[in-house]
PDB file of C-alpha atoms in Angstrom:
ATOM      1  CA  UNK A  15     121.857  91.045  98.113  1.00  0.00           C
ATOM      2  CA  UNK A  16     121.899  95.090  96.651  1.00  0.00           C
ATOM      3  CA  UNK A  17     119.190  97.464  96.095  1.00  0.00           C
ATOM      4  CA  UNK A  18     119.261  96.812  92.141  1.00  0.00           C
ATOM      5  CA  UNK A  19     118.164  93.692  93.019  1.00  0.00           C
ATOM      6  CA  UNK A  20     115.252  94.382  94.794  1.00  0.00           C
ATOM      7  CA  UNK A  21     114.051  97.390  92.609  1.00  0.00           C
ATOM      8  CA  UNK A  22     114.436  94.719  89.884  1.00  0.00           C
ATOM      9  CA  UNK A  23     111.897  92.620  91.791  1.00  0.00           C
ATOM     10  CA  UNK A  24     109.223  95.382  92.332  1.00  0.00           C
ATOM     11  CA  UNK A  25     109.650  96.336  88.857  1.00  0.00           C
ATOM     12  CA  UNK A  26     108.759  92.730  87.287  1.00  0.00           C
ATOM     13  CA  UNK A  27     105.792  92.871  89.474  1.00  0.00           C
ATOM     14  CA  UNK A  28     104.529  96.094  88.462  1.00  0.00           C
ATOM     15  CA  UNK A  29     105.445  95.507  84.650  1.00  0.00           C
ATOM     16  CA  UNK A  30     103.245  92.020  85.123  1.00  0.00           C
ATOM     17  CA  UNK A  31     106.080  90.060  85.306  1.00  0.00           C
ATOM     18  CA  UNK A  32     107.377  91.183  81.640  1.00  0.00           C
ATOM     19  CA  UNK A  33     111.064  91.769  82.308  1.00  0.00           C
ATOM     20  CA  UNK A  34     111.815  93.695  78.875  1.00  0.00           C
ATOM     21  CA  UNK A  35     109.216  96.261  79.891  1.00  0.00           C
ATOM     22  CA  UNK A  36     110.612  95.901  83.676  1.00  0.00           C
ATOM     23  CA  UNK A  37     114.463  96.493  81.857  1.00  0.00           C
ATOM     24  CA  UNK A  38     112.965  99.730  79.741  1.00  0.00           C
ATOM     25  CA  UNK A  39     111.522 100.978  82.881  1.00  0.00           C
ATOM     26  CA  UNK A  40     114.451 100.909  85.044  1.00  0.00           C
ATOM     27  CA  UNK A  41     116.694 101.935  81.592  1.00  0.00           C
ATOM     28  CA  UNK A  42     119.175  98.608  81.846  1.00  0.00           C
ATOM     29  CA  UNK A  43     119.181  95.867  79.936  1.00  0.00           C
ATOM     30  CA  UNK A  44     116.832  92.742  80.574  1.00  0.00           C
ATOM     31  CA  UNK A  45     118.823  89.473  80.449  1.00  0.00           C
ATOM     32  CA  UNK A  46     120.683  92.145  83.436  1.00  0.00           C
ATOM     33  CA  UNK A  47     117.272  92.036  85.199  1.00  0.00           C
ATOM     34  CA  UNK A  48     117.134  88.357  84.610  1.00  0.00           C
ATOM     35  CA  UNK A  49     120.339  87.364  86.011  1.00  0.00           C
ATOM     36  CA  UNK A  50     119.914  89.725  89.003  1.00  0.00           C
ATOM     37  CA  UNK A  51     116.988  88.371  90.054  1.00  0.00           C
ATOM     38  CA  UNK A  52     118.268  84.822  89.455  1.00  0.00           C
ATOM     39  CA  UNK A  53     121.229  86.017  91.981  1.00  0.00           C
ATOM     40  CA  UNK A  54     118.914  87.240  94.532  1.00  0.00           C
ATOM     41  CA  UNK A  55     116.497  83.889  94.771  1.00  0.00           C
ATOM     42  CA  UNK A  56     119.907  81.404  95.390  1.00  0.00           C
ATOM     43  CA  UNK A  57     121.103  83.844  98.007  1.00  0.00           C
ATOM     44  CA  UNK A  58     117.706  83.958  99.426  1.00  0.00           C
ATOM     45  CA  UNK A  59     117.467  80.136  98.935  1.00  0.00           C
ATOM     46  CA  UNK A  60     114.311  80.155  97.644  1.00  0.00           C
ATOM     47  CA  UNK A  61     112.247  80.884  94.026  1.00  0.00           C
ATOM     48  CA  UNK A  62     110.510  84.727  94.011  1.00  0.00           C
ATOM     49  CA  UNK A  63     109.011  83.984  90.814  1.00  0.00           C
ATOM     50  CA  UNK A  64     106.671  80.711  89.741  1.00  0.00           C
ATOM     51  CA  UNK A  65     108.754  80.151  85.813  1.00  0.00           C
ATOM     52  CA  UNK A  66     107.459  78.731  82.374  1.00  0.00           C
ATOM     53  CA  UNK A  67     110.885  77.889  80.657  1.00  0.00           C
ATOM     54  CA  UNK A  68     112.117  81.245  80.975  1.00  0.00           C
ATOM     55  CA  UNK A  69     109.532  83.579  81.180  1.00  0.00           C
ATOM     56  CA  UNK A  70     108.724  84.702  84.889  1.00  0.00           C
ATOM     57  CA  UNK A  71     104.519  84.152  85.627  1.00  0.00           C
ATOM     58  CA  UNK A  72     103.488  84.847  89.044  1.00  0.00           C
ATOM     59  CA  UNK A  73     104.789  85.280  92.617  1.00  0.00           C
ATOM     60  CA  UNK A  74     105.718  82.320  94.555  1.00  0.00           C
ATOM     61  CA  UNK A  75     104.428  82.247  98.101  1.00  0.00           C
ATOM     62  CA  UNK A  76     107.554  82.771  99.638  1.00  0.00           C
ATOM     63  CA  UNK A  77     107.785  85.173  96.656  1.00  0.00           C
ATOM     64  CA  UNK A  78     105.049  87.332  97.967  1.00  0.00           C
ATOM     65  CA  UNK A  79     106.549  88.128 101.574  1.00  0.00           C
ATOM     66  CA  UNK A  80     109.828  89.019  99.717  1.00  0.00           C
ATOM     67  CA  UNK A  81     107.686  91.463  97.852  1.00  0.00           C
ATOM     68  CA  UNK A  82     106.142  92.245 101.000  1.00  0.00           C
ATOM     69  CA  UNK A  83     110.014  93.171 102.546  1.00  0.00           C
ATOM     70  CA  UNK A  84     110.907  94.618  99.247  1.00  0.00           C
ATOM     71  CA  UNK A  85     108.302  97.361  98.977  1.00  0.00           C
ATOM     72  CA  UNK A  86     108.895  98.236 102.818  1.00  0.00           C
ATOM     73  CA  UNK A  87     112.357  98.384 102.019  1.00  0.00           C
ATOM     74  CA  UNK A  88     112.245 100.942  99.124  1.00  0.00           C
ATOM     75  CA  UNK A  89     109.735 103.024 100.750  1.00  0.00           C
ATOM     76  CA  UNK A  90     112.092 103.258 103.292  1.00  0.00           C
ATOM     77  CA  UNK A  91     115.394 104.523 100.733  1.00  0.00           C
ATOM     78  CA  UNK A  92     112.215 107.261  99.260  1.00  0.00           C
ATOM     79  CA  UNK A  93     111.853 108.178 102.579  1.00  0.00           C
ATOM     80  CA  UNK A  94     115.595 108.496 103.260  1.00  0.00           C
ATOM     81  CA  UNK A  95     115.845 110.473  99.952  1.00  0.00           C
ATOM     82  CA  UNK A  96     112.732 112.740 100.639  1.00  0.00           C
ATOM     83  CA  UNK A  97     114.577 113.491 104.494  1.00  0.00           C
ATOM     84  CA  UNK A  98     117.537 114.594 102.344  1.00  0.00           C
ATOM     85  CA  UNK A  99     115.494 117.013  99.936  1.00  0.00           C
ATOM     86  CA  UNK A 100     113.353 118.697 102.630  1.00  0.00           C
ATOM     87  CA  UNK A 101     116.170 119.275 104.876  1.00  0.00           C
ATOM     88  CA  UNK A 102     118.204 120.867 101.557  1.00  0.00           C
ATOM     89  CA  UNK A 103     115.446 123.209 100.819  1.00  0.00           C
ATOM     90  CA  UNK A 104     112.656 123.513 102.817  1.00  0.00           C
ATOM     91  CA  UNK A 105     110.420 125.533 100.729  1.00  0.00           C
ATOM     92  CA  UNK A 106     110.984 124.262  97.317  1.00  0.00           C
ATOM     93  CA  UNK A 107     110.536 120.231  95.853  1.00  0.00           C
ATOM     94  CA  UNK A 108     108.063 119.117  93.560  1.00  0.00           C
ATOM     95  CA  UNK A 109     104.249 118.071  95.417  1.00  0.00           C
ATOM     96  CA  UNK A 110     101.817 115.226  92.927  1.00  0.00           C
ATOM     97  CA  UNK A 111      98.221 115.531  94.127  1.00  0.00           C
ATOM     98  CA  UNK A 112      96.106 112.852  92.528  1.00  0.00           C
ATOM     99  CA  UNK A 113      92.493 113.796  92.270  1.00  0.00           C
ATOM    100  CA  UNK A 114      88.883 113.760  90.407  1.00  0.00           C
ATOM    101  CA  UNK A 115      87.646 115.837  88.620  1.00  0.00           C
ATOM    102  CA  UNK A 116      85.382 117.358  90.666  1.00  0.00           C
ATOM    103  CA  UNK A 117      87.628 117.924  93.306  1.00  0.00           C
ATOM    104  CA  UNK A 118      90.317 119.470  90.772  1.00  0.00           C
ATOM    105  CA  UNK A 119      87.624 121.656  89.059  1.00  0.00           C
ATOM    106  CA  UNK A 120      85.786 122.983  91.769  1.00  0.00           C
ATOM    107  CA  UNK A 121      87.230 122.458  95.276  1.00  0.00           C
ATOM    108  CA  UNK A 122      91.198 122.665  94.863  1.00  0.00           C
ATOM    109  CA  UNK A 123      91.310 125.951  93.029  1.00  0.00           C
ATOM    110  CA  UNK A 124      91.325 128.414  95.840  1.00  0.00           C
ATOM    111  CA  UNK A 125      93.692 125.898  97.815  1.00  0.00           C
ATOM    112  CA  UNK A 126      95.780 125.804  95.279  1.00  0.00           C
ATOM    113  CA  UNK A 127      96.152 129.251  94.948  1.00  0.00           C
ATOM    114  CA  UNK A 128      96.543 129.759  98.874  1.00  0.00           C
ATOM    115  CA  UNK A 129      99.470 127.118  98.328  1.00  0.00           C
ATOM    116  CA  UNK A 130     101.244 128.770  95.564  1.00  0.00           C
ATOM    117  CA  UNK A 131     101.272 132.079  97.453  1.00  0.00           C
ATOM    118  CA  UNK A 132     102.817 130.299 100.364  1.00  0.00           C
ATOM    119  CA  UNK A 133     105.612 127.667  98.264  1.00  0.00           C
ATOM    120  CA  UNK A 134     105.968 129.551  95.034  1.00  0.00           C
ATOM    121  CA  UNK A 135     109.204 127.592  94.627  1.00  0.00           C
ATOM    122  CA  UNK A 136     107.255 124.226  94.802  1.00  0.00           C
ATOM    123  CA  UNK A 137     106.636 122.325  91.298  1.00  0.00           C
ATOM    124  CA  UNK A 138     102.883 121.247  91.917  1.00  0.00           C
ATOM    125  CA  UNK A 139     101.278 118.256  89.666  1.00  0.00           C
ATOM    126  CA  UNK A 140      97.460 117.494  89.652  1.00  0.00           C
ATOM    127  CA  UNK A 141      96.423 114.044  88.358  1.00  0.00           C
ATOM    128  CA  UNK A 142      93.184 113.025  87.773  1.00  0.00           C
ATOM    129  CA  UNK A 143      91.574 109.797  87.410  1.00  0.00           C
ATOM    130  CA  UNK A 144      88.689 108.002  89.183  1.00  0.00           C
ATOM    131  CA  UNK A 145      89.058 106.886  92.625  1.00  0.00           C
ATOM    132  CA  UNK A 146      90.632 103.776  92.066  1.00  0.00           C
ATOM    133  CA  UNK A 147      93.247 105.378  89.823  1.00  0.00           C
ATOM    134  CA  UNK A 148      93.976 107.677  91.933  1.00  0.00           C
ATOM    135  CA  UNK A 149      94.437 105.712  94.912  1.00  0.00           C
ATOM    136  CA  UNK A 150      97.346 103.326  93.053  1.00  0.00           C
ATOM    137  CA  UNK A 151      98.923 106.213  92.038  1.00  0.00           C
ATOM    138  CA  UNK A 152      99.939 106.616  95.782  1.00  0.00           C
ATOM    139  CA  UNK A 153     100.126 103.146  96.474  1.00  0.00           C
ATOM    140  CA  UNK A 154     102.979 103.202  93.490  1.00  0.00           C
ATOM    141  CA  UNK A 155     104.464 106.567  94.512  1.00  0.00           C
ATOM    142  CA  UNK A 156     103.608 108.390  91.531  1.00  0.00           C
ATOM    143  CA  UNK A 157     101.731 110.808  93.751  1.00  0.00           C
ATOM    144  CA  UNK A 158     101.943 112.102  97.629  1.00  0.00           C
ATOM    145  CA  UNK A 159      98.492 112.143  98.170  1.00  0.00           C
ATOM    146  CA  UNK A 160      94.992 111.582  96.593  1.00  0.00           C
ATOM    147  CA  UNK A 161      91.615 113.607  97.082  1.00  0.00           C
ATOM    148  CA  UNK A 162      88.364 111.829  96.543  1.00  0.00           C
ATOM    149  CA  UNK A 163      85.184 110.881  97.682  1.00  0.00           C
ATOM    150  CA  UNK A 164      84.341 107.243  96.600  1.00  0.00           C
ATOM    151  CA  UNK A 165      85.894 104.169  98.109  1.00  0.00           C
ATOM    152  CA  UNK A 166      89.283 105.212  99.002  1.00  0.00           C
ATOM    153  CA  UNK A 167      89.171 104.742 102.524  1.00  0.00           C
ATOM    154  CA  UNK A 168      89.067 101.454 102.696  1.00  0.00           C
ATOM    155  CA  UNK A 169      92.299 100.885 100.335  1.00  0.00           C
ATOM    156  CA  UNK A 170      94.784  98.557 101.673  1.00  0.00           C
ATOM    157  CA  UNK A 171      97.879 100.725 102.725  1.00  0.00           C
ATOM    158  CA  UNK A 172      96.550 103.920 102.929  1.00  0.00           C
ATOM    159  CA  UNK A 173      95.454 106.352 105.313  1.00  0.00           C
ATOM    160  CA  UNK A 174      92.624 108.447 104.911  1.00  0.00           C
ATOM    161  CA  UNK A 175      91.315 111.357 106.896  1.00  0.00           C
ATOM    162  CA  UNK A 176      88.249 113.311 106.237  1.00  0.00           C
ATOM    163  CA  UNK A 177      87.580 116.714 104.832  1.00  0.00           C
ATOM    164  CA  UNK A 178      84.657 117.906 104.499  1.00  0.00           C
ATOM    165  CA  UNK A 179      80.641 117.217 103.722  1.00  0.00           C
ATOM    166  CA  UNK A 180      78.607 118.278 100.574  1.00  0.00           C
ATOM    167  CA  UNK A 181      75.550 116.982  99.268  1.00  0.00           C
ATOM    168  CA  UNK A 182      74.013 116.173  95.887  1.00  0.00           C
ATOM    169  CA  UNK A 183      71.754 118.868  93.928  1.00  0.00           C
ATOM    170  CA  UNK A 184      69.272 118.439  90.847  1.00  0.00           C
ATOM    171  CA  UNK A 185      70.016 120.847  88.398  1.00  0.00           C
ATOM    172  CA  UNK A 186      67.091 122.063  86.270  1.00  0.00           C
ATOM    173  CA  UNK A 187      65.822 124.602  83.607  1.00  0.00           C
ATOM    174  CA  UNK A 188      64.288 128.134  85.881  1.00  0.00           C
ATOM    175  CA  UNK A 189      60.967 127.014  84.267  1.00  0.00           C
ATOM    176  CA  UNK A 190      60.976 122.948  85.035  1.00  0.00           C
ATOM    177  CA  UNK A 191      58.141 121.620  87.336  1.00  0.00           C
ATOM    178  CA  UNK A 192      60.162 120.260  90.103  1.00  0.00           C
ATOM    179  CA  UNK A 193      60.645 124.237  91.305  1.00  0.00           C
ATOM    180  CA  UNK A 194      57.138 124.174  92.410  1.00  0.00           C
ATOM    181  CA  UNK A 195      57.893 120.963  95.037  1.00  0.00           C
ATOM    182  CA  UNK A 196      58.262 121.849  98.400  1.00  0.00           C
ATOM    183  CA  UNK A 197      60.691 119.048  99.452  1.00  0.00           C
ATOM    184  CA  UNK A 198      61.349 116.768  95.926  1.00  0.00           C
ATOM    185  CA  UNK A 199      60.790 113.117  96.045  1.00  0.00           C
ATOM    186  CA  UNK A 200      62.711 110.190  94.454  1.00  0.00           C
ATOM    187  CA  UNK A 201      59.354 109.948  92.372  1.00  0.00           C
ATOM    188  CA  UNK A 202      58.982 113.166  91.083  1.00  0.00           C
ATOM    189  CA  UNK A 203      63.005 112.600  90.191  1.00  0.00           C
ATOM    190  CA  UNK A 204      62.045 109.322  88.802  1.00  0.00           C
ATOM    191  CA  UNK A 205      59.366 110.880  86.430  1.00  0.00           C
ATOM    192  CA  UNK A 206      62.448 112.566  84.005  1.00  0.00           C
ATOM    193  CA  UNK A 207      65.549 111.311  82.280  1.00  0.00           C
ATOM    194  CA  UNK A 208      68.504 111.839  84.163  1.00  0.00           C
ATOM    195  CA  UNK A 209      71.901 113.237  83.707  1.00  0.00           C
ATOM    196  CA  UNK A 210      74.370 112.401  86.009  1.00  0.00           C
ATOM    197  CA  UNK A 211      77.863 111.270  86.924  1.00  0.00           C
ATOM    198  CA  UNK A 212      79.649 107.991  85.754  1.00  0.00           C
ATOM    199  CA  UNK A 213      79.317 104.939  88.642  1.00  0.00           C
ATOM    200  CA  UNK A 214      82.597 105.981  89.707  1.00  0.00           C
ATOM    201  CA  UNK A 215      82.197 109.381  90.851  1.00  0.00           C
ATOM    202  CA  UNK A 216      81.168 112.181  92.855  1.00  0.00           C
ATOM    203  CA  UNK A 217      78.809 109.696  95.632  1.00  0.00           C
ATOM    204  CA  UNK A 218      77.327 107.873  92.309  1.00  0.00           C
ATOM    205  CA  UNK A 219      76.562 104.708  94.310  1.00  0.00           C
ATOM    206  CA  UNK A 220      74.181 106.870  96.870  1.00  0.00           C
ATOM    207  CA  UNK A 221      72.150 107.827  94.391  1.00  0.00           C
ATOM    208  CA  UNK A 222      71.503 104.466  93.164  1.00  0.00           C
ATOM    209  CA  UNK A 223      71.191 102.693  96.318  1.00  0.00           C
ATOM    210  CA  UNK A 224      68.323 105.438  97.273  1.00  0.00           C
ATOM    211  CA  UNK A 225      66.326 104.272  94.001  1.00  0.00           C
ATOM    212  CA  UNK A 226      66.822 100.745  94.876  1.00  0.00           C
ATOM    213  CA  UNK A 227      65.798 101.014  98.286  1.00  0.00           C
ATOM    214  CA  UNK A 228      62.311 102.263  96.749  1.00  0.00           C
ATOM    215  CA  UNK A 229      62.073  99.751  93.804  1.00  0.00           C
ATOM    216  CA  UNK A 230      62.444 102.898  91.456  1.00  0.00           C
ATOM    217  CA  UNK A 231      63.814 102.463  88.279  1.00  0.00           C
ATOM    218  CA  UNK A 232      66.849 104.989  87.632  1.00  0.00           C
ATOM    219  CA  UNK A 233      66.252 106.366  83.899  1.00  0.00           C
ATOM    220  CA  UNK A 234      70.032 107.656  83.423  1.00  0.00           C
ATOM    221  CA  UNK A 235      69.846 109.145  80.161  1.00  0.00           C
ATOM    222  CA  UNK A 236      73.503 110.287  80.130  1.00  0.00           C
ATOM    223  CA  UNK A 237      76.811 109.541  82.546  1.00  0.00           C
ATOM    224  CA  UNK A 238      79.262 111.892  82.527  1.00  0.00           C
ATOM    225  CA  UNK A 239      82.710 112.750  84.629  1.00  0.00           C
ATOM    226  CA  UNK A 240      82.379 116.194  84.732  1.00  0.00           C
ATOM    227  CA  UNK A 241      79.563 118.029  86.180  1.00  0.00           C
ATOM    228  CA  UNK A 242      80.146 121.174  83.166  1.00  0.00           C
ATOM    229  CA  UNK A 243      79.256 118.348  80.420  1.00  0.00           C
ATOM    230  CA  UNK A 244      75.897 116.931  82.687  1.00  0.00           C
ATOM    231  CA  UNK A 245      75.016 120.904  82.814  1.00  0.00           C
ATOM    232  CA  UNK A 246      75.541 121.480  79.315  1.00  0.00           C
ATOM    233  CA  UNK A 247      73.174 118.877  78.311  1.00  0.00           C
ATOM    234  CA  UNK A 248      70.303 119.991  81.174  1.00  0.00           C
ATOM    235  CA  UNK A 249      70.633 123.253  79.264  1.00  0.00           C
ATOM    236  CA  UNK A 250      69.831 121.804  76.178  1.00  0.00           C
ATOM    237  CA  UNK A 251      66.459 120.463  78.047  1.00  0.00           C
ATOM    238  CA  UNK A 252      67.732 116.620  77.906  1.00  0.00           C
ATOM    239  CA  UNK A 253      67.017 115.608  81.107  1.00  0.00           C
ATOM    240  CA  UNK A 254      67.614 116.971  84.727  1.00  0.00           C
ATOM    241  CA  UNK A 255      70.991 116.770  86.379  1.00  0.00           C
ATOM    242  CA  UNK A 256      72.165 115.418  89.512  1.00  0.00           C
ATOM    243  CA  UNK A 257      75.544 116.651  90.372  1.00  0.00           C
ATOM    244  CA  UNK A 258      77.947 117.511  93.524  1.00  0.00           C
ATOM    245  CA  UNK A 259      76.618 120.497  94.993  1.00  0.00           C
ATOM    246  CA  UNK A 260      80.039 122.197  95.219  1.00  0.00           C
ATOM    247  CA  UNK A 261      79.577 122.093  91.163  1.00  0.00           C
ATOM    248  CA  UNK A 262      77.074 124.469  91.334  1.00  0.00           C
ATOM    249  CA  UNK A 263      77.451 128.560  91.122  1.00  0.00           C
ATOM    250  CA  UNK A 264      74.460 130.414  90.833  1.00  0.00           C
ATOM    251  CA  UNK A 265      76.453 133.590  89.313  1.00  0.00           C
ATOM    252  CA  UNK A 266      78.031 130.947  86.772  1.00  0.00           C
ATOM    253  CA  UNK A 267      75.325 128.548  86.216  1.00  0.00           C
ATOM    254  CA  UNK A 268      72.569 131.712  85.340  1.00  0.00           C
ATOM    255  CA  UNK A 269      70.382 128.889  83.227  1.00  0.00           C
ATOM    256  CA  UNK A 270      69.891 126.717  85.907  1.00  0.00           C
ATOM    257  CA  UNK A 271      68.155 126.344  89.063  1.00  0.00           C
ATOM    258  CA  UNK A 272      69.577 123.587  92.192  1.00  0.00           C
ATOM    259  CA  UNK A 273      67.393 121.867  94.209  1.00  0.00           C
ATOM    260  CA  UNK A 274      69.203 120.157  97.428  1.00  0.00           C
ATOM    261  CA  UNK A 275      68.514 116.965  97.444  1.00  0.00           C
ATOM    262  CA  UNK A 276      70.633 115.943 100.763  1.00  0.00           C
ATOM    263  CA  UNK A 277      67.459 114.865 102.214  1.00  0.00           C
ATOM    264  CA  UNK A 278      67.260 111.793  99.570  1.00  0.00           C
ATOM    265  CA  UNK A 279      71.238 111.174  99.258  1.00  0.00           C
ATOM    266  CA  UNK A 280      72.893 111.705 102.183  1.00  0.00           C
ATOM    267  CA  UNK A 281      75.825 114.089 103.219  1.00  0.00           C
ATOM    268  CA  UNK A 282      79.019 112.636 101.636  1.00  0.00           C
ATOM    269  CA  UNK A 283      82.677 113.159 102.588  1.00  0.00           C
ATOM    270  CA  UNK A 284      85.678 114.122 100.936  1.00  0.00           C
ATOM    271  CA  UNK A 285      88.974 112.697 102.154  1.00  0.00           C
ATOM    272  CA  UNK A 286      92.817 113.225 101.982  1.00  0.00           C
ATOM    273  CA  UNK A 287      95.032 109.883 101.393  1.00  0.00           C
ATOM    274  CA  UNK A 288      98.365 109.120 101.983  1.00  0.00           C
ATOM    275  CA  UNK A 289     100.360 106.348 101.763  1.00  0.00           C
ATOM    276  CA  UNK A 290     101.024 104.696 105.516  1.00  0.00           C
ATOM    277  CA  UNK A 291     104.656 104.888 106.509  1.00  0.00           C
ATOM    278  CA  UNK A 292     105.121 107.734 103.545  1.00  0.00           C
ATOM    279  CA  UNK A 293     107.384 110.602 104.579  1.00  0.00           C
ATOM    280  CA  UNK A 294     105.350 113.798 104.292  1.00  0.00           C
ATOM    281  CA  UNK A 295     107.301 116.959 103.380  1.00  0.00           C
ATOM    282  CA  UNK A 296     106.379 119.867 105.606  1.00  0.00           C
ATOM    283  CA  UNK A 297     104.809 121.949 103.025  1.00  0.00           C
ATOM    284  CA  UNK A 298     102.190 118.772 101.839  1.00  0.00           C
ATOM    285  CA  UNK A 299     101.145 119.007 106.064  1.00  0.00           C
ATOM    286  CA  UNK A 300     100.567 122.479 105.087  1.00  0.00           C
ATOM    287  CA  UNK A 301      98.318 122.150 101.798  1.00  0.00           C
ATOM    288  CA  UNK A 302      96.491 119.448 103.935  1.00  0.00           C
ATOM    289  CA  UNK A 303      95.382 121.913 106.878  1.00  0.00           C
ATOM    290  CA  UNK A 304      94.324 124.331 104.071  1.00  0.00           C
ATOM    291  CA  UNK A 305      92.019 121.688 102.543  1.00  0.00           C
ATOM    292  CA  UNK A 306      90.883 121.183 106.043  1.00  0.00           C
ATOM    293  CA  UNK A 307      91.481 123.170 108.806  1.00  0.00           C
ATOM    294  CA  UNK A 308      90.311 120.661 110.967  1.00  0.00           C
ATOM    295  CA  UNK A 309      93.510 118.437 110.159  1.00  0.00           C
ATOM    296  CA  UNK A 310      96.459 119.934 111.910  1.00  0.00           C
ATOM    297  CA  UNK A 311     100.170 118.224 111.328  1.00  0.00           C
ATOM    298  CA  UNK A 312      99.561 116.656 115.087  1.00  0.00           C
ATOM    299  CA  UNK A 313      96.462 114.788 113.976  1.00  0.00           C
ATOM    300  CA  UNK A 314      98.040 114.021 110.666  1.00  0.00           C
ATOM    301  CA  UNK A 315     100.956 112.587 112.153  1.00  0.00           C
ATOM    302  CA  UNK A 316      98.855 110.604 114.391  1.00  0.00           C
ATOM    303  CA  UNK A 317      97.078 108.899 111.941  1.00  0.00           C
ATOM    304  CA  UNK A 318     100.143 108.099 110.053  1.00  0.00           C
ATOM    305  CA  UNK A 319     101.768 106.327 113.446  1.00  0.00           C
ATOM    306  CA  UNK A 320      98.767 104.216 114.169  1.00  0.00           C
ATOM    307  CA  UNK A 321      97.952 106.259 117.087  1.00  0.00           C
ATOM    308  CA  UNK A 322      94.469 107.690 115.786  1.00  0.00           C
ATOM    309  CA  UNK A 323      90.960 107.158 117.362  1.00  0.00           C
ATOM    310  CA  UNK A 324      87.949 106.949 113.932  1.00  0.00           C
ATOM    311  CA  UNK A 325      88.110 110.476 113.266  1.00  0.00           C
ATOM    312  CA  UNK A 326      84.942 111.734 111.395  1.00  0.00           C
ATOM    313  CA  UNK A 327      83.559 115.326 110.494  1.00  0.00           C
TER     314      UNK A 327
END
């Protein structure tokens, strides 16, 4: 048994059981991958994959258990490599953050700026996607951590901790009638075409849920993943916008006004997620502390080790 065989098994699954694609991803030959997997199966005495002719189609029941062990072993190998790299160069290396557009555009700039001043030798990368995509990036070791509001808290294999709270605002033109309301209601909002986030982003599920509970129709004229796009169409007079409060800046958005609607849609919590059992370099702990000062290294390590109570803001 060797590490190449384990890598081949893992990559075969990642490539949807296509050995040709697995071989390309690992810069080797397809026959070599196939032979190594067969030799591993013979050594273990079980079939890892189900087959139709010479093609593999899926995992057998013991194959699922084998894959779980393979993932753990490869994770430990990656951790060993990272430990070596960190102690060889404490203040340099690579750091990849997976996040949504809202976080990347409105929350992270000042945090990233402060981090780069502390660690100028670190190569920082930002990957963007929806919450499901960024969670998968961390699961697959394509990113060191994920930052998002929606749904990452329940993803298998991830440790998540709350960073900060925020609420939605309604954005309207300066002369809009909603500005005359002392406290805007759902009924008043429902009277106008709405421009807001795509269903996977920025607490959209809470917006939908609030209207559903009141039996009101949500007249969504346009959906977007970018608050700047939403604000642009509001400025054109096409409707009213519902965006994350962090995405409105009175100085920058002079042609718009914001109305707080936290009383309608509740508070949202942005969370940071890391892979369970992953080795975090010291500067990653520093980044998380810059993002959320309440998350010190001791608390994060307790969460990583499973010795945590339910910690919420």
